[in-house]
Amino acid sequence: MTATSTTADSARTGQDWRGTFGSVMMGSLAVPAVMLDHGSGAYVWDIDGKEYLDFLAGIAVNSLGHAHPVLVEAVSSQAARLVHVSNYFATVPQLALAERLLRITGAGPTGRVYFGNSGAEANEAAFKLARLNSHGSRTRILALNNGFHGRTMGSLALTGKPSMREPFEPMVPGVEHIDSTIAALEAAIDDTVAALFVEPIKGEAGVVDLPEGFLAAARSLTSRHGALLVVDEIQTGVGRTGRWFAFEHAGIVPDAITVAKGMAGGVPIGALVTFGSASGLFTRGQHGSTFGGNPLATAVAGAVLEEIERAALIDNAARRGAQLRESLLAIGSPLIAELRGAGLLIGIGLSEPVADALAASALRHGLIVNAPNESSIRLAPPLIIGDAEVAEFDRRFRAALTDLDRQGA
Ligand SMILES: *Cc1c(COP(=O)(O)O)cnc(C)c1O
């Protein structure tokens, strides 16, 4: 049976499988444009053999690109030792990763780490942290309009997109969404607020920057009123913006950050890192996860973070980000209205609502980019890209734009 089904599966084309998708997968996901098979560096190939330059990296996840030897070695050597042990036991990779995270976040010896398996889980832990900061009277949690924090019920309650929340109401109570302005912060924060959740750059909203001075104002207002400042670094963290974490650009120290996407280069993991006194809020038995902090995920994350340091990929993110911005501006297309984001998290603001068509055109030209909404293209390539990938992006993106013009004409 295995032999025949293997043969049958390998004989099916991408088109065949896309047909299968709708009859086996839950209706919550759109039918994907292509079926991918393997990758190497910044490139992936679909099951029909077509090559793509991957400038999305699984939504800022594949930090080291695809099939990086460091990641392959970390997965295989750890899989041959221990994959899972439960939280009744600890392992060296887990504690070494916690130490490393406390170092690179700057949380240091007064910081603490909780491991989960995804971004949403990291934010669920942060949500519980916020409730523990309630002291009876702090009933409100603030988050930003248009922010994204995940799809589970707690993280969804934090997410500032009414259309995502409405089908699942009633929401977990206590969350209020405010505009991303310093005036809105000043109006909303008082001693009834337990925590403020902030994305330093709103990735899912189309890579939208916060106003100048926003994080500094958020820090001083939350400190003054005893509220926690929780920075969601799930998309912006781990070197992507040209610093280990995006909050560093603002020169602030948060009470907690959540980390996930790029941390283990594609192996599922999430973490909540607390700073200073927030580290004492959780007490024994108040949170946990069966898979969280398992030796496989933590060994791979440790190896990925070590490689990011060894190969100076944070500097590379800053440098290649600047190079990409230059080459995008040099195209001189009237469709490119503005460039947002930092380092290798780039939002291209379009002057017309054609992002889906442009992303589809790019795909036809062998380039993976993403359209988080109709007027934005998001680029989040692997942190390993060099001159050759930047040049290849330029060629393929120009071709995609030209093709779009031709269709529009
Ligand atoms: C992706 C993302 C999440 C959710 O992470 P999952 O791993 O999909 O649960 C939360 N916050 C931000 C800012 C994200 O980009």
Coordinates of C-alpha atoms and ligand atoms in Angstrom, one line a residue:
M1 CA 0.0 0.0 0.0
T2 CA 2.8 2.4 0.9
A3 CA 4.5 1.6 -2.4
T4 CA 1.5 2.4 -4.6
S5 CA 0.4 5.5 -2.7
T6 CA 4.0 6.9 -2.9
T7 CA 4.1 6.3 -6.6
A8 CA 0.6 7.9 -7.0
D9 CA 1.6 10.9 -4.9
S10 CA 4.8 11.5 -6.7
A11 CA 2.9 11.4 -10.1
R12 CA 0.6 14.2 -9.1
T13 CA 1.3 17.7 -10.2
G14 CA 1.0 21.0 -8.3
Q15 CA -2.3 21.5 -10.0
D16 CA -3.6 18.1 -8.8
W17 CA -2.5 18.8 -5.3
R18 CA -4.1 22.2 -5.2
G19 CA -7.4 20.4 -6.2
T20 CA -6.9 18.1 -3.2
F21 CA -6.3 21.0 -0.8
G22 CA -9.9 22.1 -0.7
S23 CA -11.2 18.7 0.0
V24 CA -8.9 17.8 2.9
M25 CA -7.8 21.0 4.5
M26 CA -10.0 23.1 6.9
G27 CA -11.7 25.9 5.1
S28 CA -9.9 28.5 7.2
L29 CA -7.0 28.6 4.8
A30 CA -6.9 29.8 1.2
V31 CA -5.8 27.4 -1.5
P32 CA -2.0 28.1 -1.8
A33 CA -0.6 29.4 -5.1
V34 CA 2.1 26.7 -5.3
M35 CA 3.2 23.5 -3.7
L36 CA 6.8 23.8 -2.5
D37 CA 9.1 20.8 -2.4
H38 CA 12.6 21.9 -1.2
G39 CA 14.9 24.8 -0.8
S40 CA 18.5 26.0 -0.6
G41 CA 19.6 29.3 0.7
A42 CA 17.2 32.0 -0.4
Y43 CA 15.7 29.8 -3.1
V44 CA 12.8 27.3 -3.1
W45 CA 11.5 24.9 -5.7
D46 CA 8.0 23.8 -6.3
I47 CA 7.0 20.2 -6.9
D48 CA 6.9 20.8 -10.7
G49 CA 10.6 22.0 -10.5
K50 CA 10.1 25.7 -10.9
E51 CA 12.5 27.9 -8.9
Y52 CA 11.6 30.9 -6.7
L53 CA 13.6 33.5 -4.9
D54 CA 12.1 33.5 -1.5
F55 CA 11.7 37.1 -0.2
L56 CA 9.1 36.1 2.4
A57 CA 11.0 33.4 4.3
G58 CA 7.9 31.8 5.6
I59 CA 6.8 35.2 7.0
A60 CA 10.1 36.2 8.6
V61 CA 10.7 32.7 9.9
N62 CA 13.5 31.1 7.9
S63 CA 16.2 33.4 9.2
L64 CA 19.0 31.3 7.8
G65 CA 17.2 30.5 4.6
H66 CA 16.5 27.0 3.5
A67 CA 18.5 23.8 4.3
H68 CA 21.2 25.8 6.1
P69 CA 23.9 23.3 7.2
V70 CA 23.9 24.7 10.7
L71 CA 20.1 24.1 11.1
V72 CA 20.3 20.7 9.4
E73 CA 23.1 19.6 11.7
A74 CA 21.3 21.0 14.8
V75 CA 18.0 19.2 13.9
S76 CA 19.7 15.8 13.1
S77 CA 22.2 15.7 16.0
Q78 CA 19.6 16.7 18.6
A79 CA 16.9 14.4 17.1
A80 CA 19.5 11.6 17.6
R81 CA 19.8 12.4 21.3
L82 CA 16.5 13.7 22.7
V83 CA 13.5 15.3 21.1
H84 CA 11.1 15.6 24.0
V85 CA 11.2 15.1 27.8
S86 CA 8.2 17.0 29.3
N87 CA 8.6 19.8 31.9
Y88 CA 9.3 17.3 34.6
F89 CA 12.8 17.4 33.3
A90 CA 15.2 20.0 31.9
T91 CA 17.8 19.7 29.3
V92 CA 21.0 21.6 28.5
P93 CA 19.8 23.1 25.2
Q94 CA 16.7 24.6 27.0
L95 CA 18.7 26.3 29.7
A96 CA 21.5 27.4 27.4
L97 CA 18.9 29.0 25.1
A98 CA 17.3 30.8 28.1
E99 CA 20.7 32.1 29.1
R100 CA 21.3 33.3 25.6
L101 CA 18.0 35.0 25.3
L102 CA 18.6 36.9 28.6
R103 CA 21.9 38.0 27.2
I104 CA 20.8 39.1 23.7
T105 CA 17.6 40.8 25.0
G106 CA 19.5 42.7 27.6
A107 CA 17.2 41.3 30.3
G108 CA 20.2 39.9 32.1
P109 CA 20.2 38.1 35.4
T110 CA 16.9 39.6 36.6
G111 CA 15.1 38.4 33.5
R112 CA 13.2 35.1 33.1
V113 CA 12.2 33.0 30.1
Y114 CA 9.1 31.0 29.4
F115 CA 9.0 28.7 26.3
G116 CA 6.0 27.9 24.2
N117 CA 5.6 26.7 20.7
S118 CA 4.4 29.6 18.6
G119 CA 3.9 33.3 18.6
A120 CA 0.3 33.1 19.8
E121 CA 1.4 31.0 22.7
A122 CA 4.0 33.5 23.7
N123 CA 1.4 36.2 23.7
E124 CA -1.0 34.0 25.7
A125 CA 1.7 33.7 28.3
A126 CA 2.1 37.5 28.2
F127 CA -1.6 38.0 28.5
K128 CA -1.6 35.9 31.7
L129 CA 1.4 37.9 32.9
A130 CA -0.7 41.1 32.4
R131 CA -3.5 39.6 34.5
L132 CA -1.0 38.8 37.2
N133 CA -0.2 42.5 37.3
S134 CA -3.8 43.3 38.0
H135 CA -3.6 43.5 41.8
G136 CA -7.4 43.5 41.9
S137 CA -7.9 46.9 40.5
R138 CA -6.1 46.9 37.1
T139 CA -8.7 45.5 34.9
R140 CA -7.8 47.0 31.5
I141 CA -5.3 45.8 28.9
L142 CA -4.5 48.1 26.1
A143 CA -3.4 47.2 22.5
L144 CA -3.2 49.1 19.2
N145 CA -5.7 49.3 16.4
N146 CA -4.5 47.3 13.4
G147 CA -2.0 45.4 15.6
F148 CA -1.7 41.7 15.2
H149 CA -0.9 39.3 18.0
G150 CA -2.2 35.9 16.9
R151 CA -5.3 33.8 16.4
T152 CA -5.9 32.0 19.7
M153 CA -8.6 33.5 21.9
G154 CA -6.3 35.6 24.1
S155 CA -4.0 36.7 21.4
L156 CA -7.0 37.4 19.2
A157 CA -8.5 39.6 21.9
L158 CA -5.3 41.6 21.7
T159 CA -5.4 41.8 17.9
G160 CA -6.7 45.2 16.6
K161 CA -8.6 44.0 13.6
P162 CA -12.4 43.9 14.3
S163 CA -13.0 41.7 11.2
M164 CA -10.8 38.9 12.7
R165 CA -12.4 39.1 16.1
E166 CA -16.1 39.5 15.3
P167 CA -16.9 35.9 14.2
F168 CA -15.5 34.6 17.5
E169 CA -17.1 37.0 20.0
P170 CA -17.5 37.2 22.9
M171 CA -13.8 38.0 23.3
V172 CA -11.7 37.5 26.4
P173 CA -12.7 40.6 28.4
G174 CA -10.7 43.6 29.4
V175 CA -8.8 44.5 26.2
E176 CA -9.3 48.0 24.7
H177 CA -7.8 49.1 21.4
I178 CA -6.4 52.6 20.9
D179 CA -4.9 54.5 18.0
S180 CA -1.1 54.5 17.6
T181 CA -0.6 58.1 18.7
I182 CA 1.0 59.5 21.7
A183 CA -2.2 61.5 22.4
A184 CA -4.2 58.3 22.5
L185 CA -1.7 56.7 24.8
E186 CA -1.9 59.7 27.2
A187 CA -5.7 59.6 27.2
A188 CA -5.9 55.9 27.8
I189 CA -3.2 55.0 30.4
D190 CA -4.0 55.4 34.1
D191 CA -3.7 53.3 37.2
T192 CA -6.4 50.9 36.0
V193 CA -4.2 49.6 33.1
A194 CA -2.4 46.2 33.7
A195 CA -0.5 46.2 30.5
L196 CA 0.0 47.8 27.1
F197 CA 0.8 45.5 24.1
V198 CA 2.7 47.0 21.2
E199 CA 4.1 45.7 17.9
P200 CA 7.2 47.9 17.3
I201 CA 6.5 47.6 13.5
K202 CA 3.1 46.4 12.6
G203 CA 3.9 43.5 10.3
E204 CA 0.5 42.0 9.4
A205 CA -0.9 45.6 8.9
G206 CA 1.6 46.0 6.0
V207 CA 4.8 46.8 7.8
V208 CA 3.7 50.0 9.4
D209 CA 6.0 52.0 11.6
L210 CA 5.0 53.5 14.9
P211 CA 5.1 57.3 15.1
E212 CA 8.4 58.9 16.2
G213 CA 8.7 58.8 19.9
F214 CA 5.8 56.4 20.5
L215 CA 7.7 53.6 22.3
A216 CA 9.5 56.1 24.5
A217 CA 6.2 57.7 25.4
A218 CA 4.7 54.3 26.0
R219 CA 7.6 53.4 28.3
S220 CA 7.3 56.5 30.4
L221 CA 3.5 56.4 30.7
T222 CA 3.3 52.7 31.6
S223 CA 6.1 53.1 34.1
R224 CA 4.4 56.1 35.7
H225 CA 1.2 54.1 36.1
G226 CA 2.5 50.7 37.0
A227 CA 1.4 49.1 33.8
L228 CA 3.5 46.5 32.0
L229 CA 4.9 47.4 28.6
V230 CA 4.8 44.2 26.5
V231 CA 6.6 44.5 23.1
D232 CA 5.5 41.9 20.6
E233 CA 8.8 41.1 18.8
I234 CA 7.4 38.0 17.2
Q235 CA 8.0 39.3 13.6
T236 CA 10.5 42.1 14.3
G237 CA 12.8 40.2 16.6
V238 CA 16.0 38.0 16.2
G239 CA 18.0 40.4 14.0
R240 CA 15.4 41.2 11.3
T241 CA 15.3 45.0 11.8
G242 CA 19.1 45.4 12.0
R243 CA 19.2 45.0 15.8
W244 CA 18.5 41.9 17.9
F245 CA 15.1 43.3 18.8
A246 CA 13.3 46.3 17.4
F247 CA 12.6 47.9 20.8
E248 CA 16.4 48.7 20.9
H249 CA 16.0 51.3 18.1
A250 CA 13.8 53.3 20.6
G251 CA 16.4 53.0 23.4
I252 CA 13.9 51.7 25.9
V253 CA 13.7 48.7 28.2
P254 CA 10.3 46.9 28.1
D255 CA 8.8 44.8 30.9
A256 CA 8.4 41.8 28.6
I257 CA 8.8 40.8 25.0
T258 CA 7.4 37.9 23.0
V259 CA 9.6 36.2 20.5
A260 CA 8.9 33.4 18.0
K261 CA 9.0 33.4 14.2
G262 CA 12.7 33.7 13.3
M263 CA 14.1 32.2 16.5
A264 CA 14.6 28.6 15.4
G265 CA 14.7 29.2 11.6
G266 CA 11.4 27.3 11.0
V267 CA 11.2 24.8 13.9
P268 CA 8.2 25.9 16.0
I269 CA 9.0 27.8 19.2
G270 CA 7.9 30.8 21.1
A271 CA 9.1 32.6 24.1
L272 CA 8.1 35.2 26.7
V273 CA 11.1 37.1 28.1
T274 CA 10.5 39.3 31.2
F275 CA 12.7 42.1 32.4
G276 CA 13.2 43.1 36.1
S277 CA 10.3 43.0 38.5
A278 CA 7.9 41.4 35.9
S279 CA 10.1 38.3 36.2
G280 CA 8.5 37.6 39.6
L281 CA 4.9 37.6 38.6
F282 CA 4.4 34.0 37.6
T283 CA 4.5 31.5 40.5
R284 CA 4.8 27.7 40.3
G285 CA 2.0 25.9 38.5
Q286 CA 0.5 29.0 36.9
H287 CA 1.5 28.2 33.3
G288 CA 3.0 25.5 31.2
S289 CA 3.0 23.6 27.9
T290 CA 3.7 20.0 27.1
F291 CA 5.9 20.7 24.1
G292 CA 7.2 24.1 25.3
G293 CA 11.0 24.3 25.6
N294 CA 11.6 20.8 24.3
P295 CA 15.3 20.0 23.5
L296 CA 14.8 19.8 19.8
A297 CA 13.3 23.3 19.3
T298 CA 15.6 24.9 21.9
A299 CA 18.8 23.2 20.4
V300 CA 17.9 24.5 17.0
A301 CA 17.1 28.0 18.3
G302 CA 20.4 28.0 20.1
A303 CA 22.2 27.0 16.9
V304 CA 20.3 29.6 14.8
L305 CA 21.0 32.4 17.2
E306 CA 24.7 31.4 17.4
E307 CA 25.0 31.4 13.6
I308 CA 23.3 34.8 13.5
E309 CA 26.0 36.1 15.8
R310 CA 28.9 34.2 14.1
A311 CA 28.0 35.3 10.6
A312 CA 27.2 38.9 11.7
L313 CA 23.7 38.5 10.1
I314 CA 22.2 41.4 12.1
D315 CA 24.6 43.8 10.4
N316 CA 23.9 42.1 7.2
A317 CA 20.1 42.7 7.7
A318 CA 20.8 46.4 8.2
R319 CA 23.1 46.6 5.2
R320 CA 21.0 44.5 2.8
G321 CA 17.9 46.3 3.9
A322 CA 19.5 49.6 2.9
Q323 CA 20.6 48.1 -0.4
L324 CA 17.1 46.9 -1.1
R325 CA 15.6 50.2 -0.3
E326 CA 18.0 51.9 -2.7
S327 CA 17.3 49.5 -5.5
L328 CA 13.5 49.8 -5.0
L329 CA 13.8 53.6 -5.2
A330 CA 16.0 53.3 -8.3
I331 CA 13.2 51.5 -10.1
G332 CA 11.4 54.9 -10.1
S333 CA 8.0 53.3 -10.5
P334 CA 5.0 55.6 -9.7
L335 CA 3.4 52.5 -8.1
I336 CA 5.9 52.6 -5.3
A337 CA 4.6 55.4 -3.1
E338 CA 6.6 54.8 0.1
L339 CA 9.0 52.4 1.8
R340 CA 8.4 51.4 5.5
G341 CA 9.9 49.2 8.1
A342 CA 13.5 48.6 9.1
G343 CA 16.4 46.3 8.1
L344 CA 15.0 43.2 6.2
L345 CA 11.4 43.9 7.2
I346 CA 10.3 46.1 4.4
G347 CA 6.8 47.4 3.5
I348 CA 6.3 48.8 0.0
G349 CA 3.3 51.2 0.1
L350 CA 1.6 51.1 -3.3
S351 CA -0.1 54.1 -4.9
E352 CA -2.9 51.8 -6.2
P353 CA -4.6 48.8 -4.6
V354 CA -3.0 46.2 -6.7
A355 CA -0.8 44.3 -4.2
D356 CA -2.4 40.9 -4.8
A357 CA -1.9 41.2 -8.6
L358 CA 1.7 42.4 -8.1
A359 CA 2.5 39.5 -5.7
A360 CA 0.9 37.1 -8.3
S361 CA 2.9 38.6 -11.1
A362 CA 6.1 38.3 -9.0
L363 CA 5.3 34.6 -8.4
R364 CA 5.0 34.1 -12.1
H365 CA 8.5 35.6 -12.4
G366 CA 9.9 33.3 -9.8
L367 CA 9.8 35.7 -6.8
I368 CA 8.0 35.2 -3.6
V369 CA 6.7 38.4 -1.9
N370 CA 3.6 38.9 0.1
A371 CA 0.6 41.2 0.0
P372 CA -0.6 41.7 3.6
N373 CA -3.3 44.1 2.2
E374 CA -4.3 45.6 -1.1
S375 CA -1.9 48.5 -0.9
S376 CA 1.2 46.9 0.6
I377 CA 3.9 44.5 -0.4
R378 CA 5.9 42.9 2.4
L379 CA 9.5 41.8 2.0
A380 CA 11.1 39.6 4.7
P381 CA 13.9 37.7 3.0
P382 CA 16.2 35.4 4.9
L383 CA 18.9 37.3 6.9
I384 CA 21.6 35.5 4.8
I385 CA 21.0 37.3 1.5
G386 CA 24.0 38.9 -0.3
D387 CA 24.7 41.0 -3.4
A388 CA 23.6 38.2 -5.7
E389 CA 20.1 37.8 -4.1
V390 CA 19.6 41.6 -4.0
A391 CA 20.5 41.8 -7.7
E392 CA 18.2 38.9 -8.5
F393 CA 15.4 40.4 -6.6
D394 CA 15.8 43.6 -8.5
R395 CA 15.6 41.8 -11.9
R396 CA 12.5 39.7 -10.9
F397 CA 10.7 42.5 -9.2
R398 CA 11.2 44.9 -12.2
A399 CA 9.9 42.1 -14.4
A400 CA 6.8 41.7 -12.2
L401 CA 6.1 45.4 -12.3
T402 CA 6.5 45.6 -16.1
D403 CA 4.1 42.6 -16.5
L404 CA 1.6 44.3 -14.3
D405 CA 1.8 47.5 -16.3
R406 CA 1.3 45.5 -19.5
Q407 CA -1.8 43.8 -18.1
G408 CA -3.2 47.1 -16.8
A409 CA -2.7 48.8 -20.2
Ligands
LIG1 C1 3.0 36.0 13.5 C2 2.7 36.9 14.6 C3 2.0 36.4 15.7 C4 1.5 35.0 15.8 O1 2.4 34.1 15.8 P1 2.0 32.5 15.4 O2 3.2 31.8 15.5 O3 1.4 32.6 14.1 O4 1.0 32.2 16.5 C5 1.9 37.3 16.8 N1 2.4 38.6 16.7 C6 3.0 39.0 15.7 C7 3.5 40.4 15.7 C8 3.2 38.2 14.6 O5 3.8 38.7 13.5

